[in-house]
Structures are given as C-alpha cells and as structure tokens.
Coordinates of C-alpha atoms in Angstrom, one line a residue:
M1 CA 0.0 0.0 0.0
T2 CA 1.4 3.4 -1.0
T3 CA 1.7 6.3 1.4
N4 CA 2.2 9.0 -1.3
K5 CA 0.1 12.1 -0.8
L6 CA -1.2 13.5 -4.0
R7 CA -2.8 16.7 -5.4
I8 CA -5.9 15.3 -7.2
A9 CA -8.2 17.1 -9.6
F10 CA -11.6 15.4 -9.1
V11 CA -14.4 16.1 -11.6
G12 CA -17.9 14.9 -10.6
L13 CA -19.1 15.2 -7.0
G14 CA -22.4 13.3 -7.4
S15 CA -23.8 10.4 -5.4
M16 CA -20.6 8.4 -5.8
G17 CA -18.0 11.0 -6.5
L18 CA -18.5 13.1 -3.4
G19 CA -17.9 10.1 -1.1
M20 CA -14.8 9.1 -3.0
A21 CA -13.4 12.7 -2.9
K22 CA -14.1 12.8 0.9
N23 CA -12.2 9.6 1.4
L24 CA -9.3 10.9 -0.5
V25 CA -9.2 14.0 1.7
A26 CA -9.5 11.7 4.8
K27 CA -6.4 9.9 3.6
G28 CA -4.4 13.1 3.5
H29 CA -4.6 13.9 -0.2
A30 CA -5.2 17.4 -1.5
V31 CA -8.5 17.2 -3.5
I32 CA -9.6 20.0 -5.9
G33 CA -13.2 19.2 -6.9
V34 CA -15.4 20.4 -9.8
D35 CA -19.1 20.1 -10.0
M36 CA -22.0 22.1 -11.3
N37 CA -23.9 21.7 -8.0
P38 CA -22.7 24.3 -5.5
D39 CA -23.9 22.2 -2.6
A40 CA -21.6 19.4 -3.6
G41 CA -18.7 21.7 -3.7
A42 CA -19.6 23.1 -0.3
A43 CA -19.8 19.6 1.1
L44 CA -16.3 18.9 -0.2
R45 CA -14.9 22.1 1.3
A46 CA -16.5 21.3 4.6
S47 CA -14.6 18.0 4.7
G48 CA -11.3 19.7 4.0
G49 CA -11.1 19.7 0.2
E50 CA -10.9 22.6 -2.3
T51 CA -13.0 23.5 -5.3
A52 CA -12.2 25.0 -8.7
A53 CA -14.4 26.7 -11.3
S54 CA -13.5 24.4 -14.2
P55 CA -11.7 21.2 -15.0
R56 CA -8.8 23.2 -16.5
A57 CA -8.4 25.2 -13.2
A58 CA -8.5 22.0 -11.1
A59 CA -6.0 20.2 -13.3
A60 CA -3.2 22.8 -13.1
Q61 CA -0.3 21.3 -11.1
A62 CA -2.4 18.1 -10.3
D63 CA -0.7 14.8 -9.8
A64 CA -3.7 12.9 -11.1
L65 CA -7.1 13.6 -12.6
V66 CA -10.2 11.6 -11.6
L67 CA -13.5 11.7 -13.6
V68 CA -16.7 10.5 -12.0
V69 CA -19.2 11.9 -14.5
V70 CA -22.3 10.5 -16.2
N71 CA -21.4 9.6 -19.7
A72 CA -19.0 9.7 -22.6
A73 CA -20.2 13.2 -23.7
Q74 CA -19.3 14.6 -20.3
V75 CA -15.9 12.9 -20.3
E76 CA -15.2 14.4 -23.7
Q77 CA -16.2 17.9 -22.5
V78 CA -14.3 17.6 -19.2
L79 CA -11.1 16.5 -21.0
F80 CA -11.1 18.4 -24.3
G81 CA -13.8 21.1 -24.1
A82 CA -13.2 24.8 -23.9
E83 CA -12.3 24.6 -20.2
G84 CA -11.0 21.0 -20.5
A85 CA -8.4 19.6 -18.2
I86 CA -6.0 18.2 -20.7
G87 CA -4.7 21.6 -21.6
A88 CA -3.6 22.2 -18.0
L89 CA -2.8 18.7 -16.6
P90 CA 1.0 18.3 -16.3
Q91 CA 2.6 16.0 -18.8
G92 CA 2.7 12.3 -17.9
R93 CA 0.0 12.5 -15.1
V94 CA -2.6 9.8 -15.0
V95 CA -6.3 10.2 -15.9
M96 CA -8.5 7.8 -14.0
Q97 CA -11.8 7.6 -15.8
C98 CA -14.7 6.1 -13.8
A99 CA -17.9 6.8 -15.8
T100 CA -19.8 4.0 -17.5
V101 CA -19.0 4.5 -21.2
P102 CA -18.8 2.3 -24.3
P103 CA -15.8 0.0 -24.3
G104 CA -14.7 1.3 -27.7
F105 CA -14.8 4.9 -26.4
S106 CA -12.4 3.9 -23.6
T107 CA -10.1 2.2 -26.1
V108 CA -10.0 5.3 -28.3
L109 CA -9.7 7.6 -25.3
G110 CA -6.6 5.7 -24.2
E111 CA -5.0 6.3 -27.5
R112 CA -5.9 10.0 -27.6
L113 CA -4.5 10.5 -24.1
A114 CA -1.4 8.6 -24.8
A115 CA -0.8 10.9 -27.8
A116 CA -1.2 13.8 -25.4
G117 CA 1.3 12.3 -22.9
H118 CA -1.1 10.9 -20.3
P119 CA -1.8 7.3 -19.2
L120 CA -5.4 6.3 -18.9
L121 CA -6.8 4.0 -16.2
D122 CA -10.1 2.7 -17.4
A123 CA -11.8 2.3 -14.0
P124 CA -15.6 2.0 -13.9
L125 CA -17.1 1.5 -10.5
S126 CA -19.7 -0.6 -8.7
G127 CA -21.0 -0.2 -5.1
G128 CA -23.2 2.8 -5.1
R129 CA -23.3 5.7 -2.7
A130 CA -23.0 3.7 0.4
R131 CA -19.7 1.9 -0.6
A132 CA -18.4 5.1 -2.1
E133 CA -18.8 6.8 1.3
S134 CA -17.2 3.9 3.1
G135 CA -14.3 3.6 0.7
E136 CA -15.3 0.1 -0.3
L137 CA -16.1 0.3 -4.0
T138 CA -15.3 -2.4 -6.6
V139 CA -13.2 -1.1 -9.5
M140 CA -13.2 -2.9 -12.8
S141 CA -10.0 -1.6 -14.3
S142 CA -7.5 -1.8 -17.1
G143 CA -4.5 0.2 -18.1
T144 CA -0.7 0.2 -18.3
P145 CA 1.6 -0.5 -15.3
Q146 CA 2.4 3.3 -15.4
A147 CA -1.3 4.1 -15.0
Y148 CA -1.7 1.7 -12.1
A149 CA 1.4 3.0 -10.3
Q150 CA 0.2 6.6 -10.4
A151 CA -3.3 5.7 -9.4
E152 CA -2.4 3.3 -6.6
A153 CA -2.9 5.7 -3.7
I154 CA -6.3 6.8 -5.1
L155 CA -7.4 3.1 -5.5
D156 CA -6.3 2.4 -1.9
A157 CA -8.5 5.2 -0.6
V158 CA -11.7 4.5 -2.5
A159 CA -11.9 0.7 -3.2
A160 CA -12.1 -2.6 -1.3
K161 CA -11.6 -4.6 -4.5
V162 CA -9.6 -3.6 -7.6
Y163 CA -9.8 -6.0 -10.5
R164 CA -6.9 -5.6 -12.9
L165 CA -8.4 -6.9 -16.1
G166 CA -5.8 -5.9 -18.8
D167 CA -3.0 -3.7 -19.8
A168 CA -4.9 -1.4 -22.1
P169 CA -8.1 0.7 -21.6
G170 CA -11.3 -0.8 -22.8
I171 CA -11.6 -4.1 -21.0
G172 CA -12.6 -2.4 -17.7
S173 CA -15.5 -0.7 -19.5
L174 CA -16.5 -4.0 -21.2
V175 CA -16.7 -5.8 -17.8
K176 CA -18.7 -2.9 -16.4
T177 CA -21.1 -3.2 -19.3
V178 CA -21.7 -6.8 -18.5
N179 CA -22.2 -5.9 -14.9
Q180 CA -24.8 -3.3 -15.9
L181 CA -26.7 -5.8 -18.0
L182 CA -27.1 -8.0 -14.9
A183 CA -27.8 -5.1 -12.6
G184 CA -30.6 -3.7 -14.8
V185 CA -32.2 -7.0 -15.5
H186 CA -32.1 -7.9 -11.8
I187 CA -33.8 -4.6 -10.8
A188 CA -36.5 -5.1 -13.4
A189 CA -37.0 -8.7 -12.4
A190 CA -37.3 -7.7 -8.7
A191 CA -40.0 -5.1 -9.6
E192 CA -41.9 -7.7 -11.6
A193 CA -41.6 -10.3 -8.8
M194 CA -42.8 -7.9 -6.1
A195 CA -45.7 -6.8 -8.4
L196 CA -46.8 -10.4 -8.9
G197 CA -46.6 -11.4 -5.3
T198 CA -48.3 -8.2 -4.1
T199 CA -51.2 -8.4 -6.5
A200 CA -51.7 -12.1 -5.9
G201 CA -52.1 -11.6 -2.2
A202 CA -48.7 -12.2 -0.5
D203 CA -47.6 -9.8 2.2
P204 CA -44.9 -7.8 0.5
R205 CA -42.6 -7.6 3.6
A206 CA -42.9 -11.4 4.2
L207 CA -42.2 -12.0 0.5
Y208 CA -39.1 -9.9 0.7
E209 CA -37.9 -11.7 3.7
V210 CA -38.4 -15.2 2.1
I211 CA -36.9 -14.4 -1.2
S212 CA -33.9 -12.7 0.4
N213 CA -33.1 -16.0 2.0
S214 CA -33.9 -18.2 -0.9
A215 CA -32.5 -19.2 -4.3
G216 CA -34.3 -16.5 -6.2
N217 CA -32.4 -13.8 -4.3
S218 CA -30.0 -11.3 -5.9
W219 CA -27.9 -8.4 -4.6
M220 CA -30.2 -6.0 -6.4
F221 CA -33.3 -7.7 -4.9
T222 CA -32.0 -7.3 -1.4
N223 CA -30.8 -3.8 -2.0
R224 CA -33.7 -2.3 -4.0
V225 CA -36.9 -4.0 -2.8
P226 CA -36.7 -2.1 0.5
H227 CA -37.1 1.1 -1.5
M228 CA -40.3 -0.3 -3.0
L229 CA -41.6 -1.5 0.4
D230 CA -41.1 2.0 1.9
G231 CA -42.2 3.9 -1.1
D232 CA -38.9 5.8 -0.9
F233 CA -37.5 6.6 -4.3
T234 CA -34.9 9.2 -3.2
P235 CA -32.4 8.7 -6.0
L236 CA -29.3 6.7 -5.1
S237 CA -29.0 5.5 -8.7
A238 CA -31.7 6.9 -11.0
V239 CA -34.0 5.3 -13.5
D240 CA -32.3 7.3 -16.3
I241 CA -28.9 5.9 -15.4
F242 CA -30.2 2.5 -16.5
V243 CA -31.8 4.0 -19.6
K244 CA -28.3 5.0 -20.5
D245 CA -26.4 1.9 -19.3
L246 CA -28.7 -0.7 -20.8
G247 CA -28.6 1.3 -24.0
L248 CA -24.8 0.9 -23.9
V249 CA -25.3 -2.8 -23.3
L250 CA -27.5 -3.1 -26.4
D251 CA -25.1 -1.1 -28.4
T252 CA -22.3 -3.4 -27.5
G253 CA -24.4 -6.4 -28.4
R254 CA -25.1 -5.0 -31.8
E255 CA -21.4 -4.3 -32.4
V256 CA -20.5 -8.0 -31.8
K257 CA -23.8 -9.4 -33.2
Q258 CA -24.9 -10.8 -29.8
A259 CA -28.6 -11.0 -29.2
L260 CA -29.6 -9.7 -25.7
P261 CA -33.4 -10.2 -25.4
L262 CA -33.5 -9.9 -21.6
A263 CA -31.4 -6.7 -21.6
A264 CA -33.7 -5.3 -24.3
A265 CA -36.8 -6.1 -22.2
A266 CA -35.4 -4.5 -19.1
H267 CA -34.3 -1.4 -21.2
Q268 CA -37.9 -1.0 -22.3
M269 CA -39.1 -1.1 -18.7
F270 CA -36.7 1.7 -17.7
L271 CA -37.7 3.7 -20.8
M272 CA -41.3 3.4 -19.8
A273 CA -40.6 4.5 -16.3
S274 CA -38.6 7.5 -17.6
A275 CA -41.3 8.5 -20.1
A276 CA -43.8 8.4 -17.2
G277 CA -41.9 11.1 -15.5
W278 CA -39.9 9.0 -13.0
G279 CA -36.5 9.2 -14.7
R280 CA -34.8 11.1 -11.9
M281 CA -36.2 8.9 -9.2
D282 CA -34.3 5.9 -7.7
D283 CA -34.1 3.1 -10.2
A284 CA -36.3 1.0 -8.0
A285 CA -39.1 3.2 -9.2
V286 CA -39.4 0.9 -12.2
V287 CA -41.9 -0.9 -10.0
K288 CA -44.3 2.0 -10.6
I289 CA -45.0 0.7 -14.1
Y290 CA -46.7 -2.3 -12.5
E291 CA -48.3 -0.2 -9.8
Q292 CA -49.8 2.2 -12.3
M293 CA -51.1 -0.6 -14.5
G294 CA -52.6 -2.5 -11.6
A295 CA -53.8 0.5 -9.5
F296 CA -51.9 -0.7 -6.4
S297 CA -48.9 0.3 -4.3
V298 CA -46.4 -2.2 -2.9
A299 CA -45.6 0.3 -0.1
E300 CA -49.3 0.7 0.9
R301 CA -49.8 -3.0 1.0
A302 CA -46.6 -3.4 3.0
G303 CA -47.8 -0.9 5.6
K304 CA -45.6 2.0 4.6
R305 CA -43.3 3.1 7.4
A306 CA -43.5 6.7 8.6

C-alpha cells in the first residue's frame, strides 16, 4: 500500500464522486473538486477539500485527474472542451476515468490521451453511494503499469476490490457493461416479482424476507426492494442511469452481433418509467410501471413506514 500524498483534480461530485473525494481527503490527499452543483462543492470544502471553477483550473499542477461523471459526452467535455483539463494537466500525469462508457470509447480515449502524454486508467465502479462513502467500492479496471502505479494511492483510498483486467483501456469498461446488463435485469425482475406477489395476495414484507433467504435472491433484490416497500424513491441511482447503461449494453451487443433479449426487455421497462416522469427517481421506481397498471402500491400493502 502506498503512502504517497497526491494533489488530485476530481471532476464529478455526485452520489458516488463526493464520497470518493471525501475519502481521498481523509487519507491526506489534496483534492480539488469540480461540480455544477454548488452544494456538492460546499460539502467537499466542509470536509477539507478545495473546489475550482473548471476542470482546467483544477488540473493545473495536479498529480492525477479523476473523472466520476455520467457519460462519454461529459468525459469528452471535461477533458477536451473549452475549459477542458488536458490543456492544463502536467505531462505524464494519469487520468482515472470512472464513468460507465462504451468499451470502444475507452479504447480510443486511451489512444488520444497517450498521444497527449497521459496514461489512462479505465476504471468504472460498482457499489453505489454507500460503498463510495465507506471507501469500499469495486473497481473494474484496465490500463498500463504506469497508470496503475500513479493511481495506486487513489485506489487504496476508495476501493475494497480492484480488479486488474488488462494492460490497455477498454476491457474495464467492457466488464462494467456486462455488470450493468445483470444489474438492470435484476432490478427489473425484482420489480416484476414484487408486483406479482403483491397483486396475488402475498404480504410484501414477508415476500421480501423469504426471497432474500432463498435461491431467487440477488444483490439487487436485497438492496432495491426495501425502497419499493417503503415507497422511498430518493435517487441513489436513478432510472435514467439504467436507460443509458442498458442502452450501452445493447449497443455493445449490436457491435458484436450478440442477441440480448433480456437486456432489451429491461431497457424498455426503464424507458417506460422515464417516459412516465420517473427518470430522476431511484431506479427501484421501475416498479411504478406495474403499480400504475394494476392500481396498487407495494408500499401501501406493505404498511408504509412513517
């Protein structure tokens, strides 16, 4: 484990990024955060970090640049836009890119950054807000030995498990794409299962307890069904995230001519939920499709907690 203290430009202080940035500060690193939400910047400053007005400003004199943004378009803007970081990041410093993006995008990005003099660590994440805050994320990564060496202290601070999947960017994003296929399908299946059990007369909380301890369980069932039972759709990971991520899954399938019927069905469910106005709610709100069609509420039948 490294003890190096770094000056880290950190772009994206959302549900996962803020927890990561705070953990880096707690480990003694100097973190300069950038986010459009002023409350996120204030929270980082309250924990001992700094903020900057743009990626370019944050990257000046940084030892590393970490991106925890939403999609490939935001990555492109942060790195190469009018106030992009690459124009200011010192030569040879690592870029750790954590957004869920197409594998091909990561491959090309690695080539572009190498041409500009920077190693790329392709490092998408899993674990959500809770594990980001506890410093126990899973990182599905790929990159050169140089990229890993420069990012070691960052990985130590934010992750419990770091999978080194290859020596070039792209494979990390591919493995994350497969993870998102399963995650999206499992959430959609959990919603359908709770809808069936509830409408057919099972007590929703008893149903959750039984399935959580039976062969039909999944991590997503255990984690997301409590949101449905309590009718609490405060976004930890939003419906629209899975509209995007399952879209990436299907795009990848088309590129390699792999049929993905279950992913396609789940994608349609998240699209319906988004079109109904629930896109910014927690992804467990996909259950509302069934509730709306059947004129029932899982939370009401579960005896919603105050």
